[in-house]
Structure formats: C-alpha cells, structure tokens
CSV table of C-alpha atoms in Angstrom, one decimal:
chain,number,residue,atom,x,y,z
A,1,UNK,CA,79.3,47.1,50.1
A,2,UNK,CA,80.7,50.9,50.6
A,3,UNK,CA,80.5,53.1,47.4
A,4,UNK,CA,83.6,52.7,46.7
A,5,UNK,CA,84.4,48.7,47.2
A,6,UNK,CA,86.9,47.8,45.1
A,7,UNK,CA,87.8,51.6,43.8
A,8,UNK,CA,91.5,52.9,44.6
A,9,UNK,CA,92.3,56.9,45.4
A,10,UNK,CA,95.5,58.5,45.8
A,11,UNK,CA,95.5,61.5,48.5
A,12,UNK,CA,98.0,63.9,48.7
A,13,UNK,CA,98.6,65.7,51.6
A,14,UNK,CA,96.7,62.7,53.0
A,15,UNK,CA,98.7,62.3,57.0
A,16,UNK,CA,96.9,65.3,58.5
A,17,UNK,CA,94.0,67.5,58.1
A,18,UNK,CA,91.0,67.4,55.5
A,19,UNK,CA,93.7,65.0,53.5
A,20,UNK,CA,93.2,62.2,56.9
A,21,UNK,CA,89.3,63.2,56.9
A,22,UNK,CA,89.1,62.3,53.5
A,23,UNK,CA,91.7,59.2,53.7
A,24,UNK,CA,89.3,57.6,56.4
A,25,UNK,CA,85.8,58.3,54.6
A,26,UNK,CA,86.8,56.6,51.2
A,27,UNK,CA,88.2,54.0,53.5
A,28,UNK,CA,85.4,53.5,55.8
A,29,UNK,CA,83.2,53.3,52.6
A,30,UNK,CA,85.2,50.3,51.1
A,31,UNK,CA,88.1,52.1,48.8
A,32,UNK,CA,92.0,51.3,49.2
A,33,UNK,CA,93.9,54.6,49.4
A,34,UNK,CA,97.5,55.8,48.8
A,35,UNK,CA,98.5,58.4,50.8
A,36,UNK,CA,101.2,60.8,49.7
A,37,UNK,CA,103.0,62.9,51.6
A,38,UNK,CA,105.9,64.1,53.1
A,39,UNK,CA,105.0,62.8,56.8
A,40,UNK,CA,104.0,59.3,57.3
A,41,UNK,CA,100.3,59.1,58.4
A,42,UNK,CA,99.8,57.9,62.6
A,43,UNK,CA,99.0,54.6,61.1
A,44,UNK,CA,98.8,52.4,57.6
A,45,UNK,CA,96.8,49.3,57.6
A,46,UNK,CA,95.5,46.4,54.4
A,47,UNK,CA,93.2,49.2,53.2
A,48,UNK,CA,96.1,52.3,53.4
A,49,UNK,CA,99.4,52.7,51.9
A,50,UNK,CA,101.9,55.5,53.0
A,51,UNK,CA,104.2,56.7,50.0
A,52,UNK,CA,106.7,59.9,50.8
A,53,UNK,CA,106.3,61.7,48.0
A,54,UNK,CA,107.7,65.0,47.6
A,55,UNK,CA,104.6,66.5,45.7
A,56,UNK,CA,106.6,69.0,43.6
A,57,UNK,CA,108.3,66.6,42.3
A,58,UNK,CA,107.4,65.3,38.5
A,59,UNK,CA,109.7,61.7,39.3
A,60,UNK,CA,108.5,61.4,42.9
A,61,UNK,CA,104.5,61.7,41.3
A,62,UNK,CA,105.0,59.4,39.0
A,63,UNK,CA,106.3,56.7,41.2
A,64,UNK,CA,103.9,57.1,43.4
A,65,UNK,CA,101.1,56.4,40.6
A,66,UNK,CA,103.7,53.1,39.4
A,67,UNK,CA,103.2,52.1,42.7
A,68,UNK,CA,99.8,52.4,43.5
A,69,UNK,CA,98.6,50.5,40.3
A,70,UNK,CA,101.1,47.9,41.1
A,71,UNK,CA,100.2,47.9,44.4
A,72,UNK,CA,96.5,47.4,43.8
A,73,UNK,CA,95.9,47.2,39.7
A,74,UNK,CA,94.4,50.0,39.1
A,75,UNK,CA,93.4,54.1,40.2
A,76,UNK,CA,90.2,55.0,40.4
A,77,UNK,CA,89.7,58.4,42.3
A,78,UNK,CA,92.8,61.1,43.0
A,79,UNK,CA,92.5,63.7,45.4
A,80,UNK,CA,95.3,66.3,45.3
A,81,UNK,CA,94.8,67.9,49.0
A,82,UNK,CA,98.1,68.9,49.7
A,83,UNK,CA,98.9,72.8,49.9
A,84,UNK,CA,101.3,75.3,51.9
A,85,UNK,CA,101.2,79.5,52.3
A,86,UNK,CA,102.5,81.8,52.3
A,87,UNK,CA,101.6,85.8,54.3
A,88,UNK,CA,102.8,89.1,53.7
A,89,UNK,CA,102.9,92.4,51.4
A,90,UNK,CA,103.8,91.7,47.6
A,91,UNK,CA,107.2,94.1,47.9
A,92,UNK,CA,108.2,92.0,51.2
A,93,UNK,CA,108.0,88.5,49.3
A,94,UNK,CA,110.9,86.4,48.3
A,95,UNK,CA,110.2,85.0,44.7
A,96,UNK,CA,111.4,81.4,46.7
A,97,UNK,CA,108.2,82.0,48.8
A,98,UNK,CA,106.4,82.9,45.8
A,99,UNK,CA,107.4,79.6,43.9
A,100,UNK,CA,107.0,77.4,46.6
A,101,UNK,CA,103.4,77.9,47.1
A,102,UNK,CA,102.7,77.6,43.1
A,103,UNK,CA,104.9,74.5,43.0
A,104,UNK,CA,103.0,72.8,46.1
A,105,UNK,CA,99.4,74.1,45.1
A,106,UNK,CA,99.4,74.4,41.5
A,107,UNK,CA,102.1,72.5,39.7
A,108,UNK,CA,101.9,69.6,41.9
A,109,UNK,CA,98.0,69.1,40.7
A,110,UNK,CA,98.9,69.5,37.1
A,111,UNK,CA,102.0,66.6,37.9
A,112,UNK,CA,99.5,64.2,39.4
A,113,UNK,CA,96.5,65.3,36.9
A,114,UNK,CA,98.9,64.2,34.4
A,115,UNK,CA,100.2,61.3,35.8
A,116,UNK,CA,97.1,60.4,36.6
A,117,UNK,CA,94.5,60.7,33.9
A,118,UNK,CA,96.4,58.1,31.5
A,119,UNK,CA,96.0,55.5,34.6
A,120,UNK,CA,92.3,56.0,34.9
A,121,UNK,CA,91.3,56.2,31.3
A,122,UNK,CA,90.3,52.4,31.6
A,123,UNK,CA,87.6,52.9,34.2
A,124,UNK,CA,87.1,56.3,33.7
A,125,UNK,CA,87.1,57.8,37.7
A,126,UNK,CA,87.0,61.1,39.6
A,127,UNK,CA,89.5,63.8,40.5
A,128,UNK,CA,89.1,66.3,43.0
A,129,UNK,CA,91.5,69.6,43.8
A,130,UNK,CA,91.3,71.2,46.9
A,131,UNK,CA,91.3,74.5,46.1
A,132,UNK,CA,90.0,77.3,48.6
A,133,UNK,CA,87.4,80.2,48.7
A,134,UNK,CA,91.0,82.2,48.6
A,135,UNK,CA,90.8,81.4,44.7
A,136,UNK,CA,87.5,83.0,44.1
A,137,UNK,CA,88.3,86.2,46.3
A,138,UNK,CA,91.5,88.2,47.5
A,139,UNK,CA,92.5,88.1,50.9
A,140,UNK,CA,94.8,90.4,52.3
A,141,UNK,CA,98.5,89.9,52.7
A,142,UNK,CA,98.0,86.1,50.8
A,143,UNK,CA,98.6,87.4,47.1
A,144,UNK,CA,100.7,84.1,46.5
A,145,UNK,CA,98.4,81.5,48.0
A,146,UNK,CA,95.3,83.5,46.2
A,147,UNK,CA,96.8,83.0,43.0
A,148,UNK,CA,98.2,79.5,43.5
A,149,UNK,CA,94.2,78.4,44.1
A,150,UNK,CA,92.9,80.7,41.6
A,151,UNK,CA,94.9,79.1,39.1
A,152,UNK,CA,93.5,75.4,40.5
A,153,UNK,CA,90.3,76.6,40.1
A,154,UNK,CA,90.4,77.2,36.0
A,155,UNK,CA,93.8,74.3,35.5
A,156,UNK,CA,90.2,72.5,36.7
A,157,UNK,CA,87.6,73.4,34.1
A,158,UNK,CA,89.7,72.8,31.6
A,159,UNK,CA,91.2,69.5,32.6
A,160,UNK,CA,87.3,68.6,32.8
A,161,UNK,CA,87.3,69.4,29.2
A,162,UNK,CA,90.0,67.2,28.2
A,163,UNK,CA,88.5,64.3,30.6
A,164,UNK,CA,85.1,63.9,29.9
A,165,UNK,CA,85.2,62.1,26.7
A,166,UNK,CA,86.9,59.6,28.7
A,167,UNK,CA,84.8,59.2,31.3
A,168,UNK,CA,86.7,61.3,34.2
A,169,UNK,CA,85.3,63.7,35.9
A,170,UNK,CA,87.0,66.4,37.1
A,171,UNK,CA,85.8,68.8,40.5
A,172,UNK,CA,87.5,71.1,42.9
A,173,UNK,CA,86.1,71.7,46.0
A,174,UNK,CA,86.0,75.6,47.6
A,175,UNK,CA,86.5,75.0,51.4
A,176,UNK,CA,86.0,78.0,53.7
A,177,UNK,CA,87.8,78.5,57.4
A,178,UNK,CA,88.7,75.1,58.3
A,179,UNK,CA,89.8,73.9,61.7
A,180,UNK,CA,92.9,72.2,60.9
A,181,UNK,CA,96.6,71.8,62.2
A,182,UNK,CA,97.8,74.7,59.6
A,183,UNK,CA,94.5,76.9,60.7
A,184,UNK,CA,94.9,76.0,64.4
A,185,UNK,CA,97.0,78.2,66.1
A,186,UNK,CA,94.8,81.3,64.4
A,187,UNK,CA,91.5,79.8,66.6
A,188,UNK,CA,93.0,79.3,69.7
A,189,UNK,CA,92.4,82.5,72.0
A,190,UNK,CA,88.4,83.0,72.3
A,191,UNK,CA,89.1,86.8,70.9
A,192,UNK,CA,90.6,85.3,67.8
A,193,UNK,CA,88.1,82.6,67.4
A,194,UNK,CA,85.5,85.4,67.6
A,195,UNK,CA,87.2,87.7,65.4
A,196,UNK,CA,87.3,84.4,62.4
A,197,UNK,CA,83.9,83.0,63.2
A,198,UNK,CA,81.7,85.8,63.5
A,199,UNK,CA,82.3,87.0,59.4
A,200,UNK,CA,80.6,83.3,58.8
A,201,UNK,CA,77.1,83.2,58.7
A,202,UNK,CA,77.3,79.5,60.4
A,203,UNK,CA,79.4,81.1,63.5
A,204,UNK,CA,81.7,78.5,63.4
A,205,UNK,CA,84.9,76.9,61.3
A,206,UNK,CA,84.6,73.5,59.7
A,207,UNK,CA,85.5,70.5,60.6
A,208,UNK,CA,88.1,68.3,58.2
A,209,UNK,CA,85.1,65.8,58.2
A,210,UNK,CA,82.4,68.3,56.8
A,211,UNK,CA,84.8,68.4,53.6
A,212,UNK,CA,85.7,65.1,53.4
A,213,UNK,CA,81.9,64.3,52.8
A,214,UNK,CA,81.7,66.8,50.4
A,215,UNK,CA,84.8,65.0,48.9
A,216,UNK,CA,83.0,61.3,48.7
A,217,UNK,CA,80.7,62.7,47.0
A,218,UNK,CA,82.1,64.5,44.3
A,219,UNK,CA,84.4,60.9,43.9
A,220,UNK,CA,81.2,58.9,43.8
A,221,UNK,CA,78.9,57.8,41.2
A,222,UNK,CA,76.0,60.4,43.1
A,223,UNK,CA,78.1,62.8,41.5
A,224,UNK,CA,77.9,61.1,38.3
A,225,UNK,CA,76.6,64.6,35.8
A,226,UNK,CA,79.4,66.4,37.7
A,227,UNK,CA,82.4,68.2,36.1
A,228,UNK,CA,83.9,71.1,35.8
A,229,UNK,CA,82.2,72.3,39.0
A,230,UNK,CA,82.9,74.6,41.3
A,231,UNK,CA,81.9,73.5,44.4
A,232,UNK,CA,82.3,76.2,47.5
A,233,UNK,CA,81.7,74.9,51.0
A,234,UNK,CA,82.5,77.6,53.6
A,235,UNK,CA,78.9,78.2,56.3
A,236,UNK,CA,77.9,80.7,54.1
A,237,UNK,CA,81.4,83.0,53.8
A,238,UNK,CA,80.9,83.9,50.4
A,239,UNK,CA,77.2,84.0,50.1
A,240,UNK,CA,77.1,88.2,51.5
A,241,UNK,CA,79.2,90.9,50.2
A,242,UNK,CA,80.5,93.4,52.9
A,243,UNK,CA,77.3,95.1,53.6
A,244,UNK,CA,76.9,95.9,57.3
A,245,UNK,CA,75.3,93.0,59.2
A,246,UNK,CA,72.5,95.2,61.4
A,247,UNK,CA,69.2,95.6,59.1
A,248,UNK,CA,69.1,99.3,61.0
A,249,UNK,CA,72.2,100.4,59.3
A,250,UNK,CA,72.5,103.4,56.6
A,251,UNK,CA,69.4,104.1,54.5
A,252,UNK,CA,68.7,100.3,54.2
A,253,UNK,CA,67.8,100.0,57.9
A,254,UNK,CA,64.9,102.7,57.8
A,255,UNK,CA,62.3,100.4,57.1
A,256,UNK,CA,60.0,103.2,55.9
A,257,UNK,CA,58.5,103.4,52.3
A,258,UNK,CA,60.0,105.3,49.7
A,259,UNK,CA,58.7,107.9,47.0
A,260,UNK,CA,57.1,105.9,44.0
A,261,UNK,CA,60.2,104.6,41.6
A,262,UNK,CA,59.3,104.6,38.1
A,263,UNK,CA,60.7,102.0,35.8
A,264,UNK,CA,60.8,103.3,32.0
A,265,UNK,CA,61.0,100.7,29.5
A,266,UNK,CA,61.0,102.0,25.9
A,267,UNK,CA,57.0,101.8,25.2
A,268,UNK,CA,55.5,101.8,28.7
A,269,UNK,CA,56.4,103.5,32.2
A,270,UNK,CA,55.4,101.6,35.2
A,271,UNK,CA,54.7,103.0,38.6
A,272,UNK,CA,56.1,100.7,41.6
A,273,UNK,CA,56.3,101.4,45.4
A,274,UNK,CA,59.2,100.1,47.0
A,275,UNK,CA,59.1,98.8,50.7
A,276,UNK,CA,62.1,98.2,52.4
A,277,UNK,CA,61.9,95.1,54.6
C-alpha cells in the first residue's frame, strides 16, 4: 500500500517536466492521476488519464474536474504545475505577453483552486502550486513571470486560510534552476552550464524528480500540520545574498582582529572583541 492508495490528483502541466516527475511519483505510490495539459503525455495507462485542457480556460477547468470525479469518484490532491514566460525589458513588452503569463501562472491556479476545493471538501486533501524562487526575488528581464509567481505565492496563504477549516491544506513549492525541457537549451554549452551552476551553492540544477519528492510530500499525510507554507527548494540559491564568494575579499577577508566594539545598552556598556573568521 503506497501513500496514496486509493487518493486521486489532478496535474496540470502534467506531459513533461516536474509535472511527469510528479505524475509518476503519486503514481508509483498508489494514486490515480489526471493529467491536464495541452500535449498528450508519451503514454496513459489504468492508473493515468490524459485530459487536454486549455488551463486558462474557466469551462475547460471545470470539465476537467467533472471528469476526473466521474472518472474515479472523487479528488483528493491537485497540483497546478503548469507555467510559461516570458523575457525582456518592461517598455519592450506586449501587454498580450504580459497577460499570457498571468493567465497561465496565476489565473489558471485560482480557476482550478476554485474548481477544485468544493470537490475535495468531503475528504479534505492537499493542493500544491508550483510557484518559483522568481516570486520571492526579481530577476532581470522576467518582470512578467516574477510577478505571475509572486502573486501564486500570497493567492496561496490565503487560500490556506479559507481551506483549513475544511481540512485542505494548501502549499506551494519554490523550485530553484531546474533541468527541464523549458530550462534546457540555457544548460547546454559547458560555458553556460557553468555560468547557471556556479551561483548555486549545490553546483548543479535539479532534477524534475528532486521536486517531485518534495511534491509527495507536501500531498501526503507526513505533511499533515502543513499549510500556508512556503516551501523553497533550490541547492541553496537563496540561502546567500550577493556577497562575494572568496572569504579574502574586502575587509571581511582580513581575518585579523578588530579594535574593541562597544555595545551601549541604556544602563550598561559592554566591551566585546570581535574576530573575524
């Protein structure tokens, strides 16, 4: 018995990428997934059903809840995965650009979130949005996809807010550089590689399996005290600011002692020596 035998998840953006990392863990752990997206999957099977579903789309998200409690009685766990971008300077953008990525990465969660949560009030369950560390931080030349996950990341809180008494639970996960179809072609010259890998403290991009286990396990009971979290996995991208790598750079790299520092409190000075690691 998998954790999730006899549970049933909707995926978007389920055919490629972390979405097919994710569809195949809650699948190898017992659960019956629908996947919906635009392009059919490489293969279906008793456990996996393709819907096209054009994410954006209020009608075409709620068919494809109709259809997966028909299909299988009931939804337990929803995923929204799916997500485009968009690159350039703000005064270079079309506002269809623009609008795109809002309708793909934030509008689309808030169609299934609410298609959703009536459907799962029964059982109570889990949803997880696939938001990015791009929603925590600016990036340059993204301003469209920055906002689109920033505004995932606090739709998120608050939907836990308006779950919890009903016993969902509601997470979006933070992924970092991840080595994916979309991500692909920036990876593929050493140089470039280099150039990605060597701001992340791991040295290396993500697999789409390394988030699909963070994935089971915000949709499983382990996560069971879990909502309204935040959860970043990205080797340690966000964990430094932009501080020079070298411990002999600027005055933090002399590694000798400075002059006594005092620290004045308002009834009592104390002394302190300070030595640079």
């Amino acid at each position: 018995m998998g954790r999730f035998s006899g549970r049933v998840a909707i995926v978007t953006g389920g055919s490629s990428g972390i979405g097919a990392a994710v569809v195949a863990r809650l699948v190898s752990e017992g659960a019956r997934v629908t996947i919906a997206d635009l392009n059919a999957p490489d293969e279906e099977s008793d456990a996996v059903a393709f819907t096209a579903t054009d994410v954006a789309s209020a009608d075409a998200v709620a068919a494809t809840v109709d259809a997966t409690k028909e299909r299988w009685g009931r939804l337990d766990i929803l995923v929204n995965n799916a997500g485009v971008g968009a690159f350039g300077p703000v005064p270079d953008m079309e506002q269809e650009a623009w609008e795109r990525v809002f309708a793909v990465n934030s509008t689309a969660i808030f169609l299934f979130c609410r298609a959703a949560v009536p459907a799962m009030r029964e059982n109570g369950g889990a949803i997880i949005n696939i938001a990015s560390i791009s929603g925590l931080y600016g990036d340059y030349f993204m301003s469209a996809y920055n906002a689109s996950k920033g505004a995932v990341v606090n739709f998120t809180r608050s939907l836990a807010l308006e779950c919890a008494p009903h016993g969902i639970r509601v997470n979006a996960l933070c992924p970092g550089l991840v080595e994916t179809p979309l991500i692909g072609p920036s990876l593929s010259t050493p140089e470039s590689r280099d150039a990605w890998c060597s701001r992340i403290p791991l040295r290396r991009p993500a697999q789409p399996e390394e988030m699909a286990g963070v994935v089971a396990f915000l949709a499983s009971d382990d996560a069971s005290y879990m909502t309204g979290s935040i959860v970043t996995a990205d080797g340690g991208l966000t964990a430094h600011t932009v501080s020079p790598t070298s411990p002999n750079c600027g005055a933090f790299g002399s590694r000798k002692p400075v002059e006594p520092a005092r620290l004045c409190l308002p009834s009592v000075c104390i002394g302190t020596t300070m030595n640079m690691p």
